[in-house]
Amino acid sequence: MVHLRSRRSRALVVPVGLALTASLGFLPGAATAAPQAAPASAAAAAAAADGPELSYVVNTATDKGTVGRVKKAIARAGGEVVTAHRKIGVIVVHSTNPGFAERIRAVKGVQSAGATRTAPLQASGTTEVGKPEMVQEPRAALRSEAAAQGQEPLESLQWDIAAIKADKAAEINPGSRQVTVAVIDTGVDDTHPDLAPNFSRSQSANCVGGVADTSKGAWRPYTTDDYHGTHVAGSIAAARNDVGVAGVAPNVKLSSIKVSQADNSLFFAEAVVCAFVFAAEHGVEVTNNSYYVDPWMFNCEDQLDQAAILDAVGRAAKYAQRKGAVNVASAGNSDFDLASDAIVDDSSPNDSSPVERTIDPGECLDVPTQLPGVVTVGATGVQSLKSYYSNYGLGQIDVAAPGGDKYQVPELPAKDGRILSTMPEGDYAYLQGTSMAGPHVAGVAALLKSEHPEASPQEIQWLMKAQADNPGCPTEPYDPDGNGEISAECEGTQHVNSFYGYGIVDALDAVRK
C-alpha cells in the first residue's frame, strides 16, 4: 500500500540499493474520540447551528419502500444523499448537522448509521508518502541470460515468482482472459507497458466519494507518488511480453478501482463500498484489497460509528462474493497477534488526532481483511519465514505469500529481500508489506478461477488452502532481526498455524490439480 505508517496494511517503504531507469524504454486509548454532543430532540436538531460537514453511511433494509422512507428522513434530519446502494441497503450521506447520526438511527428501517471519518470532508489533512528509488536496467549479460531462459528481463530479481512456482505455472496456464482481478487501491497506471496488455478499462472506475466515475483515466493515480496500486497490479498480472517483470497470472485481465483520497491517501468506507459494488456489477472474479478502511485500524461493534462502517463494508464485500468474486485482503503490518486477548491501537483515528485504545480483537475487526469470507493473507520472506512486520494469529490468517522482508536476503543477482514490481510511468521498484503478499494470492486465485471457471468463491478458497505448502512453525526462536529477542510465537500444527494459516500459496498446483 502507499506508505504511510508501519502500522498500515499498506507497503512498508525502506531505502533500496538498486535503482530501473528509463533506459529500458519504460520506464507505500482506551476509548475512541468523543462524539460531538447531539441535540436532545428533533426540534433542537433543527435549531442547532451547523457543524463541520461529515460523510455518513446509513444502513437499512433493502426493500424499495424502506429505502425511500429513509431518504426522506435523511433530508428532514439535515442530510444530503450522495448515493444509495439499494441492493445492499447502504446510503451515503453528507451532513453538517452534529446530531444527524443520532437522529437518523431512531428512524424505522435504519439498522445502523454513523460517520465514516472524524475530520470534516474539506479538511482531512495530508499524509507524507515516502517514495522508493527506481530499479536500474539490468546489465546486458543479465538481460541476455533472461532471454535465453525464457524469462522477463527483470525476472531473475523476482525471487517471489519462483518461490510460489508461478514461473512454472505460466508454462502450463498463464491465466484466462475471461478472469479479471480488480485492484481496489490508489489507482493503476494502465499505460505502463507491463500492465497495458492486460488492462480492462470497462471494468475500471474512480470510487472516491462513493460514486463510481468511469470517465477515461479516472482510475489512474493522482500523481507518481500514488504508486501503491500500480505496484500491486504488477505482482498480480504483469504481462510476459519481454518487458520488465512477470506477474503471477500474466494473462488475466486487470482493472483499477481507485478509492484513495487525493489529499491524504486515506481509504474511507463510502469509497470501499462503492468499489465492492462496482466490482460485483462489472463481472470481476477477484478483488485485491491491500489496505484497511480508514480512519480506524480496527472497527469496534460497541462504537456506533464504527459499527456502521463494519456493517456497510461487510454488506458490500458479501455482495461481491454473492456475485462470484473472491475477495483477497492483506493482514496488516503491525506484527500483531490477531488472535490475542487485547491489542493496543495508538494510530486511530488517523484522519485527525489518534487516541491510544486497547481493543478486544473478538469485538473489533480490521476491515476488510477480517470480514467473513475474505481471504486473509500474511507475508513471508525469501526463507519462507514470516516477515518481521506481518500480522499473524491462529484462526486469523488463511494463507501466506511472499511480501518481502529486508532481513531475509536472497542470493545474487537480486540481493534484495523485498518485492520488485511495476511503478507509474514505466518504472519498477522494490517494496515490502502484506500489501505485496495479497497480490500474489490474488494472482493464484485468478489461476484457480481460470482452471475452474464454475467454482464459487468458497470453493476457490478451499482449493487454495488445500494446495498451500505449509513450512510449519519455526523450530528455532523467531528472532527475525537477530537482536536476541523473540518477536512472536507460532502456534498450531504443520497443517494450520498462526504464522502461515494453511500455508504459502502454490501457483503450480493451481494450474495442474
Short mmCIF file of C-alpha atoms in Angstrom, two decimals:
data_model
loop_
_atom_site.label_atom_id
_atom_site.label_comp_id
_atom_site.label_asym_id
_atom_site.label_seq_id
_atom_site.Cartn_x
_atom_site.Cartn_y
_atom_site.Cartn_z
CA MET A 1 0.00 0.00 0.00
CA VAL A 2 1.14 3.61 -0.21
CA HIS A 3 3.11 4.42 2.70
CA LEU A 4 2.27 5.70 5.20
CA ARG A 5 2.88 4.29 8.58
CA SER A 6 4.39 0.97 9.52
CA ARG A 7 1.13 0.01 11.18
CA ARG A 8 -0.86 0.34 7.99
CA SER A 9 -1.67 -2.68 5.90
CA ARG A 10 -0.03 -0.89 3.04
CA ALA A 11 3.52 -1.24 1.82
CA LEU A 12 6.47 -0.56 4.08
CA VAL A 13 8.86 1.71 2.21
CA VAL A 14 12.52 1.36 3.08
CA PRO A 15 15.56 2.57 1.10
CA VAL A 16 16.67 0.48 -1.87
CA GLY A 17 20.14 -0.16 -3.11
CA LEU A 18 19.36 -0.64 -6.79
CA ALA A 19 17.63 1.91 -8.59
CA LEU A 20 15.06 0.76 -13.30
CA THR A 21 15.72 3.78 -15.31
CA ALA A 22 14.05 4.99 -18.46
CA SER A 23 16.86 3.33 -20.40
CA LEU A 24 14.68 0.22 -20.53
CA GLY A 25 12.39 2.38 -22.51
CA PHE A 26 9.58 2.32 -19.94
CA LEU A 27 10.34 3.07 -17.78
CA PRO A 28 3.61 2.72 0.04
CA GLY A 29 -6.60 4.50 24.09
CA ALA A 30 -8.66 3.28 25.85
CA ALA A 31 -11.52 4.91 24.06
CA THR A 32 -12.39 6.32 20.70
CA ALA A 33 -12.58 10.04 20.09
CA ALA A 34 -15.51 11.54 21.97
CA PRO A 35 -18.59 12.05 19.81
CA GLN A 36 -19.95 15.55 19.36
CA ALA A 37 -22.93 16.40 21.52
CA ALA A 38 -26.24 15.78 19.79
CA PRO A 39 -29.49 17.71 20.27
CA ALA A 40 -31.95 16.03 22.61
CA SER A 41 -34.92 16.31 20.27
CA ALA A 42 -35.85 16.78 16.64
CA ALA A 43 -36.78 20.38 17.34
CA ALA A 44 -33.40 21.01 18.91
CA ALA A 45 -31.73 19.33 15.96
CA ALA A 46 -33.49 21.62 13.54
CA ALA A 47 -32.43 24.64 15.53
CA ALA A 48 -28.86 23.52 16.06
CA ALA A 49 -26.10 25.52 14.41
CA ASP A 50 -24.33 23.76 11.58
CA GLY A 51 -21.21 21.78 12.45
CA PRO A 52 -18.44 20.50 10.18
CA GLU A 53 -19.59 18.58 7.11
CA LEU A 54 -19.07 14.85 7.57
CA SER A 55 -19.77 11.79 5.47
CA TYR A 56 -22.06 9.06 6.83
CA VAL A 57 -23.23 5.57 5.94
CA VAL A 58 -26.86 4.78 6.73
CA ASN A 59 -27.66 1.06 6.57
CA THR A 60 -31.24 -0.06 6.05
CA ALA A 61 -33.45 -2.90 4.94
CA THR A 62 -33.20 -3.34 1.18
CA ASP A 63 -36.82 -3.06 0.07
CA LYS A 64 -37.67 -0.07 -2.08
CA GLY A 65 -40.25 1.30 0.36
CA THR A 66 -37.87 1.36 3.32
CA VAL A 67 -35.06 2.96 1.34
CA GLY A 68 -37.46 5.63 0.08
CA ARG A 69 -38.79 6.44 3.56
CA VAL A 70 -35.27 6.64 5.00
CA LYS A 71 -34.17 9.01 2.22
CA LYS A 72 -36.98 11.38 3.21
CA ALA A 73 -35.98 11.12 6.87
CA ILE A 74 -32.37 11.87 5.91
CA ALA A 75 -33.47 15.14 4.30
CA ARG A 76 -35.54 16.09 7.39
CA ALA A 77 -32.51 15.40 9.59
CA GLY A 78 -30.33 17.78 7.60
CA GLY A 79 -28.61 15.22 5.38
CA GLU A 80 -27.97 15.14 1.64
CA VAL A 81 -27.99 11.74 -0.10
CA VAL A 82 -24.84 11.24 -2.16
CA THR A 83 -25.81 7.80 -3.44
CA ALA A 84 -27.91 4.82 -2.43
CA HIS A 85 -26.84 1.21 -2.99
CA ARG A 86 -30.34 -0.20 -2.66
CA LYS A 87 -29.40 -3.83 -3.33
CA ILE A 88 -27.35 -3.87 -0.14
CA GLY A 89 -29.23 -1.20 1.79
CA VAL A 90 -26.35 1.29 2.14
CA ILE A 91 -26.97 5.02 1.72
CA VAL A 92 -24.07 7.50 1.64
CA VAL A 93 -24.93 10.89 3.14
CA HIS A 94 -23.26 14.26 3.78
CA SER A 95 -24.47 16.40 6.65
CA THR A 96 -23.43 19.40 8.74
CA ASN A 97 -25.92 18.55 11.50
CA PRO A 98 -23.90 17.45 14.57
CA GLY A 99 -26.88 15.37 15.69
CA PHE A 100 -27.53 13.71 12.33
CA ALA A 101 -26.36 10.20 13.21
CA GLU A 102 -28.27 10.03 16.48
CA ARG A 103 -31.44 11.29 14.88
CA ILE A 104 -31.31 9.01 11.85
CA ARG A 105 -30.60 5.91 13.98
CA ALA A 106 -34.06 6.37 15.51
CA VAL A 107 -35.82 6.15 12.13
CA LYS A 108 -37.78 2.98 11.42
CA GLY A 109 -35.91 0.76 8.96
CA VAL A 110 -32.46 2.11 9.82
CA GLN A 111 -30.29 -0.73 11.13
CA SER A 112 -27.08 1.22 11.74
CA ALA A 113 -25.68 4.64 10.88
CA GLY A 114 -22.51 6.54 11.59
CA ALA A 115 -19.83 8.93 10.40
CA THR A 116 -17.15 7.45 8.18
CA ARG A 117 -14.49 9.90 9.37
CA THR A 118 -13.69 12.22 12.27
CA ALA A 119 -12.36 15.17 10.26
CA PRO A 120 -14.51 17.40 8.03
CA LEU A 121 -14.80 16.49 4.36
CA GLN A 122 -12.77 19.52 3.28
CA ALA A 123 -10.10 19.30 5.98
CA SER A 124 -8.77 15.76 6.12
CA GLY A 125 -5.10 16.70 6.45
CA THR A 126 -2.19 15.28 4.50
CA THR A 127 -0.04 12.19 4.77
CA GLU A 128 3.65 12.14 3.95
CA VAL A 129 4.42 9.42 1.43
CA GLY A 130 7.95 8.08 1.08
CA LYS A 131 8.93 7.26 -2.49
CA PRO A 132 11.43 4.45 -3.15
CA GLU A 133 14.22 4.65 -5.66
CA MET A 134 13.62 3.06 -9.03
CA VAL A 135 15.46 -0.06 -10.19
CA GLN A 136 18.17 0.25 -12.81
CA GLU A 137 18.18 -1.64 -16.08
CA PRO A 138 19.96 -4.98 -15.66
CA ARG A 139 23.40 -5.50 -17.12
CA ALA A 140 23.43 -6.71 -20.72
CA ALA A 141 24.69 -10.14 -19.64
CA LEU A 142 21.83 -10.48 -17.15
CA ARG A 143 19.31 -9.46 -19.81
CA SER A 144 20.75 -11.95 -22.31
CA GLU A 145 20.63 -14.73 -19.75
CA ALA A 146 16.98 -13.93 -19.01
CA ALA A 147 16.14 -14.11 -22.72
CA ALA A 148 17.97 -17.44 -23.06
CA GLN A 149 15.95 -18.88 -20.19
CA GLY A 150 12.66 -17.56 -21.49
CA GLN A 151 12.36 -15.08 -18.63
CA GLU A 152 11.34 -11.45 -18.49
CA PRO A 153 14.33 -9.04 -18.36
CA LEU A 154 13.97 -8.43 -14.60
CA GLU A 155 12.55 -11.80 -13.60
CA SER A 156 15.83 -13.00 -12.08
CA LEU A 157 15.35 -10.25 -9.47
CA GLN A 158 11.87 -11.59 -8.62
CA TRP A 159 12.63 -14.33 -6.09
CA ASP A 160 8.94 -14.28 -5.19
CA ILE A 161 7.77 -15.62 -8.56
CA ALA A 162 9.90 -18.76 -8.27
CA ALA A 163 9.04 -19.11 -4.56
CA ILE A 164 5.41 -19.91 -5.36
CA LYS A 165 6.27 -21.65 -8.66
CA ALA A 166 4.46 -19.03 -10.73
CA ASP A 167 7.15 -19.25 -13.41
CA LYS A 168 6.41 -22.95 -13.92
CA ALA A 169 2.67 -22.35 -13.73
CA ALA A 170 2.89 -19.83 -16.60
CA GLU A 171 4.23 -22.56 -18.88
CA ILE A 172 1.05 -24.58 -18.30
CA ASN A 173 -1.63 -21.90 -17.92
CA PRO A 174 -0.83 -18.18 -17.61
CA GLY A 175 -4.46 -17.42 -16.82
CA SER A 176 -7.69 -16.92 -18.73
CA ARG A 177 -8.76 -13.72 -20.49
CA GLN A 178 -12.21 -14.43 -19.02
CA VAL A 179 -10.89 -13.69 -15.50
CA THR A 180 -10.44 -10.14 -14.16
CA VAL A 181 -8.70 -9.09 -10.94
CA ALA A 182 -9.77 -5.69 -9.64
CA VAL A 183 -7.10 -3.72 -7.77
CA ILE A 184 -9.01 -1.69 -5.16
CA ASP A 185 -6.31 0.80 -4.28
CA THR A 186 -4.70 4.17 -5.12
CA GLY A 187 -5.23 3.75 -8.84
CA VAL A 188 -3.31 1.87 -11.54
CA ASP A 189 -1.21 3.38 -14.32
CA ASP A 190 -2.70 1.44 -17.21
CA THR A 191 -0.18 2.99 -19.62
CA HIS A 192 2.68 1.01 -18.07
CA PRO A 193 4.00 -1.35 -20.78
CA ASP A 194 3.80 -4.35 -18.43
CA LEU A 195 0.18 -3.59 -17.49
CA ALA A 196 -1.36 -2.13 -20.66
CA PRO A 197 -1.74 -5.51 -22.45
CA ASN A 198 -3.96 -6.86 -19.67
CA PHE A 199 -5.84 -3.76 -18.59
CA SER A 200 -9.65 -3.65 -18.71
CA ARG A 201 -10.95 -0.09 -18.90
CA SER A 202 -14.59 -1.18 -18.99
CA GLN A 203 -14.18 -2.68 -15.51
CA SER A 204 -12.33 0.29 -14.00
CA ALA A 205 -13.51 3.37 -12.11
CA ASN A 206 -12.76 6.03 -9.52
CA CYS A 207 -14.94 5.41 -6.44
CA VAL A 208 -13.57 8.22 -4.26
CA GLY A 209 -16.51 9.96 -2.59
CA GLY A 210 -18.77 6.96 -3.03
CA VAL A 211 -19.95 7.33 -6.63
CA ALA A 212 -18.24 5.46 -9.49
CA ASP A 213 -16.64 7.71 -12.10
CA THR A 214 -15.87 5.72 -15.25
CA SER A 215 -14.58 8.59 -17.37
CA LYS A 216 -11.33 7.93 -19.23
CA GLY A 217 -8.33 7.77 -16.90
CA ALA A 218 -10.34 8.38 -13.72
CA TRP A 219 -8.92 5.11 -12.35
CA ARG A 220 -5.30 6.27 -12.65
CA PRO A 221 -3.12 7.52 -9.74
CA TYR A 222 -3.31 11.23 -8.92
CA THR A 223 0.48 11.56 -9.11
CA THR A 224 3.54 9.32 -9.33
CA ASP A 225 3.62 9.40 -5.51
CA ASP A 226 0.41 7.34 -5.53
CA TYR A 227 2.30 4.29 -6.75
CA HIS A 228 0.88 1.65 -4.44
CA GLY A 229 -1.89 0.32 -6.70
CA THR A 230 0.41 0.15 -9.72
CA HIS A 231 2.94 -1.92 -7.77
CA VAL A 232 0.19 -4.27 -6.58
CA ALA A 233 -1.13 -4.68 -10.13
CA GLY A 234 2.26 -5.79 -11.48
CA SER A 235 2.59 -8.59 -8.96
CA ILE A 236 -0.81 -9.89 -9.98
CA ALA A 237 -0.66 -9.76 -13.76
CA ALA A 238 2.32 -8.02 -15.34
CA ALA A 239 2.38 -9.47 -18.86
CA ARG A 240 5.06 -11.83 -20.11
CA ASN A 241 5.94 -9.59 -23.05
CA ASP A 242 9.74 -9.32 -22.89
CA VAL A 243 9.43 -6.12 -20.87
CA GLY A 244 10.39 -5.72 -17.22
CA VAL A 245 8.79 -8.12 -14.73
CA ALA A 246 6.33 -11.02 -14.68
CA GLY A 247 3.08 -11.30 -12.75
CA VAL A 248 1.73 -14.40 -11.02
CA ALA A 249 -1.12 -14.66 -13.55
CA PRO A 250 0.35 -12.88 -16.60
CA ASN A 251 -2.58 -13.43 -18.96
CA VAL A 252 -5.59 -12.49 -16.82
CA LYS A 253 -7.18 -9.07 -17.05
CA LEU A 254 -6.60 -6.25 -14.57
CA SER A 255 -8.94 -3.47 -13.54
CA SER A 256 -8.39 -0.47 -11.29
CA ILE A 257 -10.95 0.80 -8.79
CA LYS A 258 -9.45 3.88 -7.14
CA VAL A 259 -10.55 4.54 -3.57
CA SER A 260 -7.83 6.74 -2.05
CA GLN A 261 -8.35 10.42 -1.19
CA ALA A 262 -6.28 12.87 -3.22
CA ASP A 263 -5.17 14.92 -0.21
CA ASN A 264 -4.10 12.18 2.21
CA SER A 265 -4.27 8.75 0.52
CA LEU A 266 -6.86 7.57 3.05
CA PHE A 267 -9.44 4.91 2.16
CA PHE A 268 -12.88 5.80 3.56
CA ALA A 269 -15.85 3.46 3.83
CA GLU A 270 -18.06 5.10 1.21
CA ALA A 271 -15.34 4.62 -1.43
CA VAL A 272 -14.70 1.00 -0.48
CA VAL A 273 -18.43 0.19 -0.50
CA CYS A 274 -18.64 1.71 -3.99
CA ALA A 275 -15.64 -0.38 -5.09
CA PHE A 276 -17.05 -3.72 -3.99
CA VAL A 277 -20.44 -2.93 -5.53
CA PHE A 278 -18.81 -1.79 -8.79
CA ALA A 279 -16.68 -4.95 -8.93
CA ALA A 280 -19.73 -7.11 -8.26
CA GLU A 281 -21.74 -5.46 -11.03
CA HIS A 282 -18.95 -5.48 -13.63
CA GLY A 283 -18.06 -9.15 -13.72
CA VAL A 284 -14.91 -9.09 -11.59
CA GLU A 285 -13.77 -12.56 -10.43
CA VAL A 286 -11.14 -11.50 -7.84
CA THR A 287 -10.62 -8.32 -5.81
CA ASN A 288 -7.32 -7.37 -4.18
CA ASN A 289 -7.52 -5.23 -1.04
CA SER A 290 -4.13 -4.13 0.27
CA TYR A 291 -5.40 -1.58 2.81
CA TYR A 292 -7.63 -1.14 5.81
CA VAL A 293 -10.65 1.15 5.86
CA ASP A 294 -9.71 4.47 7.45
CA PRO A 295 -9.78 6.18 9.88
CA TRP A 296 -9.90 3.23 12.32
CA MET A 297 -7.36 0.42 12.20
CA PHE A 298 -9.99 -1.68 13.98
CA ASN A 299 -13.73 -1.02 13.89
CA CYS A 300 -15.49 -1.99 17.13
CA GLU A 301 -19.07 -3.20 17.35
CA ASP A 302 -19.74 -1.25 20.57
CA GLN A 303 -18.87 2.09 18.92
CA LEU A 304 -21.85 3.26 16.87
CA ASP A 305 -19.93 4.99 14.08
CA GLN A 306 -17.50 2.11 13.72
CA ALA A 307 -20.31 -0.46 13.84
CA ALA A 308 -21.93 1.32 10.89
CA ILE A 309 -18.66 1.12 8.92
CA LEU A 310 -18.42 -2.60 9.72
CA ASP A 311 -21.99 -3.09 8.57
CA ALA A 312 -21.69 -1.10 5.33
CA VAL A 313 -18.38 -2.54 4.13
CA GLY A 314 -19.43 -6.02 5.24
CA ARG A 315 -22.61 -5.82 3.14
CA ALA A 316 -20.66 -4.65 0.09
CA ALA A 317 -17.98 -7.34 0.38
CA LYS A 318 -20.65 -10.02 0.84
CA TYR A 319 -22.49 -8.71 -2.23
CA ALA A 320 -19.31 -9.08 -4.31
CA GLN A 321 -18.92 -12.64 -3.02
CA ARG A 322 -22.52 -13.48 -3.91
CA LYS A 323 -21.81 -12.22 -7.41
CA GLY A 324 -18.84 -14.60 -7.66
CA ALA A 325 -15.83 -12.52 -6.60
CA VAL A 326 -13.05 -13.92 -4.42
CA ASN A 327 -12.06 -11.10 -2.05
CA VAL A 328 -8.38 -11.17 -1.02
CA ALA A 329 -7.02 -8.82 1.67
CA SER A 330 -3.70 -8.11 3.38
CA ALA A 331 -3.44 -8.93 7.09
CA GLY A 332 -1.53 -5.79 8.14
CA ASN A 333 2.00 -4.69 9.00
CA SER A 334 1.97 -4.23 12.79
CA ASP A 335 3.27 -7.68 13.86
CA PHE A 336 0.02 -8.03 15.84
CA ASP A 337 -1.29 -11.38 17.03
CA LEU A 338 -4.85 -11.01 15.79
CA ALA A 339 -5.92 -13.93 17.99
CA SER A 340 -4.66 -12.34 21.24
CA ASP A 341 -6.86 -11.12 24.08
CA ALA A 342 -6.03 -7.44 23.59
CA ILE A 343 -4.30 -5.17 21.09
CA VAL A 344 -3.12 -1.61 21.69
CA ASP A 345 -4.02 0.65 18.78
CA ASP A 346 -2.33 4.04 19.04
CA SER A 347 -2.82 5.13 15.42
CA SER A 348 -6.60 5.70 15.23
CA PRO A 349 -8.34 7.79 14.12
CA ASN A 350 -5.72 8.62 11.52
CA ASP A 351 -7.63 11.47 9.89
CA SER A 352 -7.42 13.67 12.99
CA SER A 353 -5.75 13.12 16.40
CA PRO A 354 -5.05 9.46 17.26
CA VAL A 355 -6.04 8.26 20.74
CA GLU A 356 -4.44 5.19 22.28
CA ARG A 357 -7.01 2.49 22.94
CA THR A 358 -6.92 -1.17 23.91
CA ILE A 359 -9.26 -3.20 21.74
CA ASP A 360 -10.69 -6.71 22.01
CA PRO A 361 -9.90 -8.49 18.70
CA GLY A 362 -13.06 -10.52 19.19
CA GLU A 363 -15.22 -7.39 19.09
CA CYS A 364 -13.12 -5.12 16.85
CA LEU A 365 -12.21 -6.06 13.29
CA ASP A 366 -9.62 -4.91 10.77
CA VAL A 367 -11.78 -4.18 7.72
CA PRO A 368 -11.93 -5.66 5.14
CA THR A 369 -9.37 -8.36 5.93
CA GLN A 370 -11.24 -9.84 8.91
CA LEU A 371 -14.68 -9.80 7.33
CA PRO A 372 -16.34 -13.22 6.86
CA GLY A 373 -15.44 -14.89 3.60
CA VAL A 374 -12.43 -12.68 2.86
CA VAL A 375 -9.08 -14.44 2.25
CA THR A 376 -6.71 -13.00 4.90
CA VAL A 377 -3.07 -13.02 3.79
CA GLY A 378 0.12 -12.98 5.86
CA ALA A 379 3.55 -12.16 4.42
CA THR A 380 6.73 -14.24 4.09
CA GLY A 381 10.32 -13.59 3.02
CA VAL A 382 12.75 -15.48 0.81
CA GLN A 383 13.39 -18.05 3.57
CA SER A 384 9.67 -18.91 3.71
CA LEU A 385 9.64 -17.42 7.20
CA LYS A 386 7.00 -14.97 8.44
CA SER A 387 8.00 -11.42 7.53
CA TYR A 388 9.02 -9.47 10.63
CA TYR A 389 6.18 -6.95 10.26
CA SER A 390 3.36 -9.30 9.25
CA ASN A 391 0.28 -9.66 11.44
CA TYR A 392 -0.48 -13.26 12.37
CA GLY A 393 -2.84 -15.29 14.54
CA LEU A 394 -4.25 -18.80 14.85
CA GLY A 395 -7.55 -18.93 13.01
CA GLN A 396 -6.99 -15.43 11.61
CA ILE A 397 -4.56 -16.00 8.72
CA ASP A 398 -5.94 -18.07 5.84
CA VAL A 399 -2.80 -18.34 3.70
CA ALA A 400 0.58 -16.67 3.30
CA ALA A 401 2.58 -15.43 0.31
CA PRO A 402 5.78 -13.53 -0.46
CA GLY A 403 5.53 -9.97 0.81
CA GLY A 404 9.23 -9.33 1.25
CA ASP A 405 11.48 -8.92 4.27
CA LYS A 406 14.62 -6.78 4.41
CA TYR A 407 16.14 -9.24 6.92
CA GLN A 408 15.71 -12.23 4.59
CA VAL A 409 18.07 -11.57 1.68
CA PRO A 410 18.27 -13.77 -1.44
CA GLU A 411 21.44 -14.68 -3.27
CA LEU A 412 22.60 -12.83 -6.37
CA PRO A 413 21.51 -11.39 -8.69
CA ALA A 414 18.67 -9.92 -6.61
CA LYS A 415 20.32 -9.29 -3.23
CA ASP A 416 17.12 -7.57 -2.11
CA GLY A 417 14.55 -9.33 0.04
CA ARG A 418 11.66 -7.14 -0.98
CA ILE A 419 9.23 -7.45 -3.91
CA LEU A 420 10.08 -5.96 -7.30
CA SER A 421 7.11 -4.74 -9.34
CA THR A 422 5.74 -2.02 -11.58
CA MET A 423 5.55 1.70 -10.77
CA PRO A 424 3.86 4.64 -12.53
CA GLU A 425 5.38 6.00 -15.74
CA GLY A 426 7.02 2.72 -16.73
CA ASP A 427 9.22 2.41 -13.67
CA TYR A 428 9.91 -0.52 -11.32
CA ALA A 429 10.83 -0.61 -7.63
CA TYR A 430 11.14 -2.82 -4.55
CA LEU A 431 8.54 -2.64 -1.76
CA GLN A 432 7.66 -4.86 1.18
CA GLY A 433 4.48 -5.38 3.16
CA THR A 434 1.45 -7.62 3.44
CA SER A 435 0.28 -5.32 0.63
CA MET A 436 2.73 -7.18 -1.57
CA ALA A 437 1.69 -10.62 -0.26
CA GLY A 438 -2.01 -10.11 -1.05
CA PRO A 439 -1.45 -9.66 -4.81
CA HIS A 440 0.39 -12.99 -5.02
CA VAL A 441 -2.65 -14.69 -3.52
CA ALA A 442 -4.99 -12.74 -5.80
CA GLY A 443 -2.92 -13.98 -8.74
CA VAL A 444 -3.17 -17.59 -7.58
CA ALA A 445 -6.92 -17.16 -7.06
CA ALA A 446 -7.14 -15.92 -10.66
CA LEU A 447 -5.26 -19.01 -11.89
CA LEU A 448 -7.61 -21.25 -9.93
CA LYS A 449 -10.61 -19.45 -11.40
CA SER A 450 -9.07 -19.90 -14.85
CA GLU A 451 -8.82 -23.65 -14.28
CA HIS A 452 -12.19 -23.94 -12.54
CA PRO A 453 -14.44 -21.27 -14.11
CA GLU A 454 -17.60 -22.62 -12.46
CA ALA A 455 -16.11 -22.71 -8.95
CA SER A 456 -17.63 -20.47 -6.27
CA PRO A 457 -15.50 -18.07 -4.21
CA GLN A 458 -15.69 -20.51 -1.30
CA GLU A 459 -14.54 -23.40 -3.50
CA ILE A 460 -11.62 -21.33 -4.81
CA GLN A 461 -10.61 -20.60 -1.22
CA TRP A 462 -10.84 -24.28 -0.27
CA LEU A 463 -8.65 -25.26 -3.23
CA MET A 464 -6.10 -22.58 -2.38
CA LYS A 465 -5.83 -23.79 1.20
CA ALA A 466 -5.63 -27.45 0.19
CA GLN A 467 -2.80 -26.74 -2.27
CA ALA A 468 -0.79 -24.43 0.00
CA ASP A 469 2.63 -25.55 1.23
CA ASN A 470 2.97 -25.08 4.99
CA PRO A 471 6.53 -24.80 6.37
CA GLY A 472 5.17 -25.32 9.90
CA CYS A 473 6.13 -23.33 12.96
CA PRO A 474 9.84 -22.42 13.15
CA THR A 475 11.97 -24.88 15.11
CA GLU A 476 14.17 -22.03 16.35
CA PRO A 477 13.02 -18.96 18.34
CA TYR A 478 11.53 -16.38 15.98
CA ASP A 479 14.05 -13.52 16.01
CA PRO A 480 13.91 -12.00 12.50
CA ASP A 481 16.21 -9.03 13.12
CA GLY A 482 18.74 -11.01 15.16
CA ASN A 483 18.58 -8.76 18.22
CA GLY A 484 18.22 -11.67 20.63
CA GLU A 485 14.56 -11.00 21.40
CA ILE A 486 11.72 -13.33 20.41
CA SER A 487 9.37 -11.19 18.33
CA ALA A 488 6.41 -13.57 18.02
CA GLU A 489 5.44 -17.12 18.92
CA CYS A 490 3.95 -19.51 16.41
CA GLU A 491 1.05 -21.71 17.47
CA GLY A 492 -0.65 -24.60 15.75
CA THR A 493 0.30 -27.61 13.66
CA GLN A 494 2.17 -28.42 10.47
CA HIS A 495 -1.16 -28.23 8.66
CA VAL A 496 -2.57 -24.99 10.13
CA ASN A 497 -0.74 -22.47 12.30
CA SER A 498 -0.69 -18.83 13.34
CA PHE A 499 2.18 -17.71 11.06
CA TYR A 500 1.04 -19.16 7.72
CA GLY A 501 -2.56 -20.28 8.14
CA TYR A 502 -2.91 -23.23 5.77
CA GLY A 503 0.43 -22.42 4.17
CA ILE A 504 2.17 -20.49 1.39
CA VAL A 505 0.15 -20.50 -1.83
CA ASP A 506 1.30 -22.67 -4.75
CA ALA A 507 0.68 -21.32 -8.26
CA LEU A 508 1.83 -24.51 -10.00
CA ASP A 509 -0.64 -26.69 -8.12
CA ALA A 510 -3.35 -24.17 -9.01
CA VAL A 511 -3.00 -24.96 -12.72
CA ARG A 512 -2.26 -28.69 -12.63
CA LYS A 513 -4.62 -30.08 -9.96
#
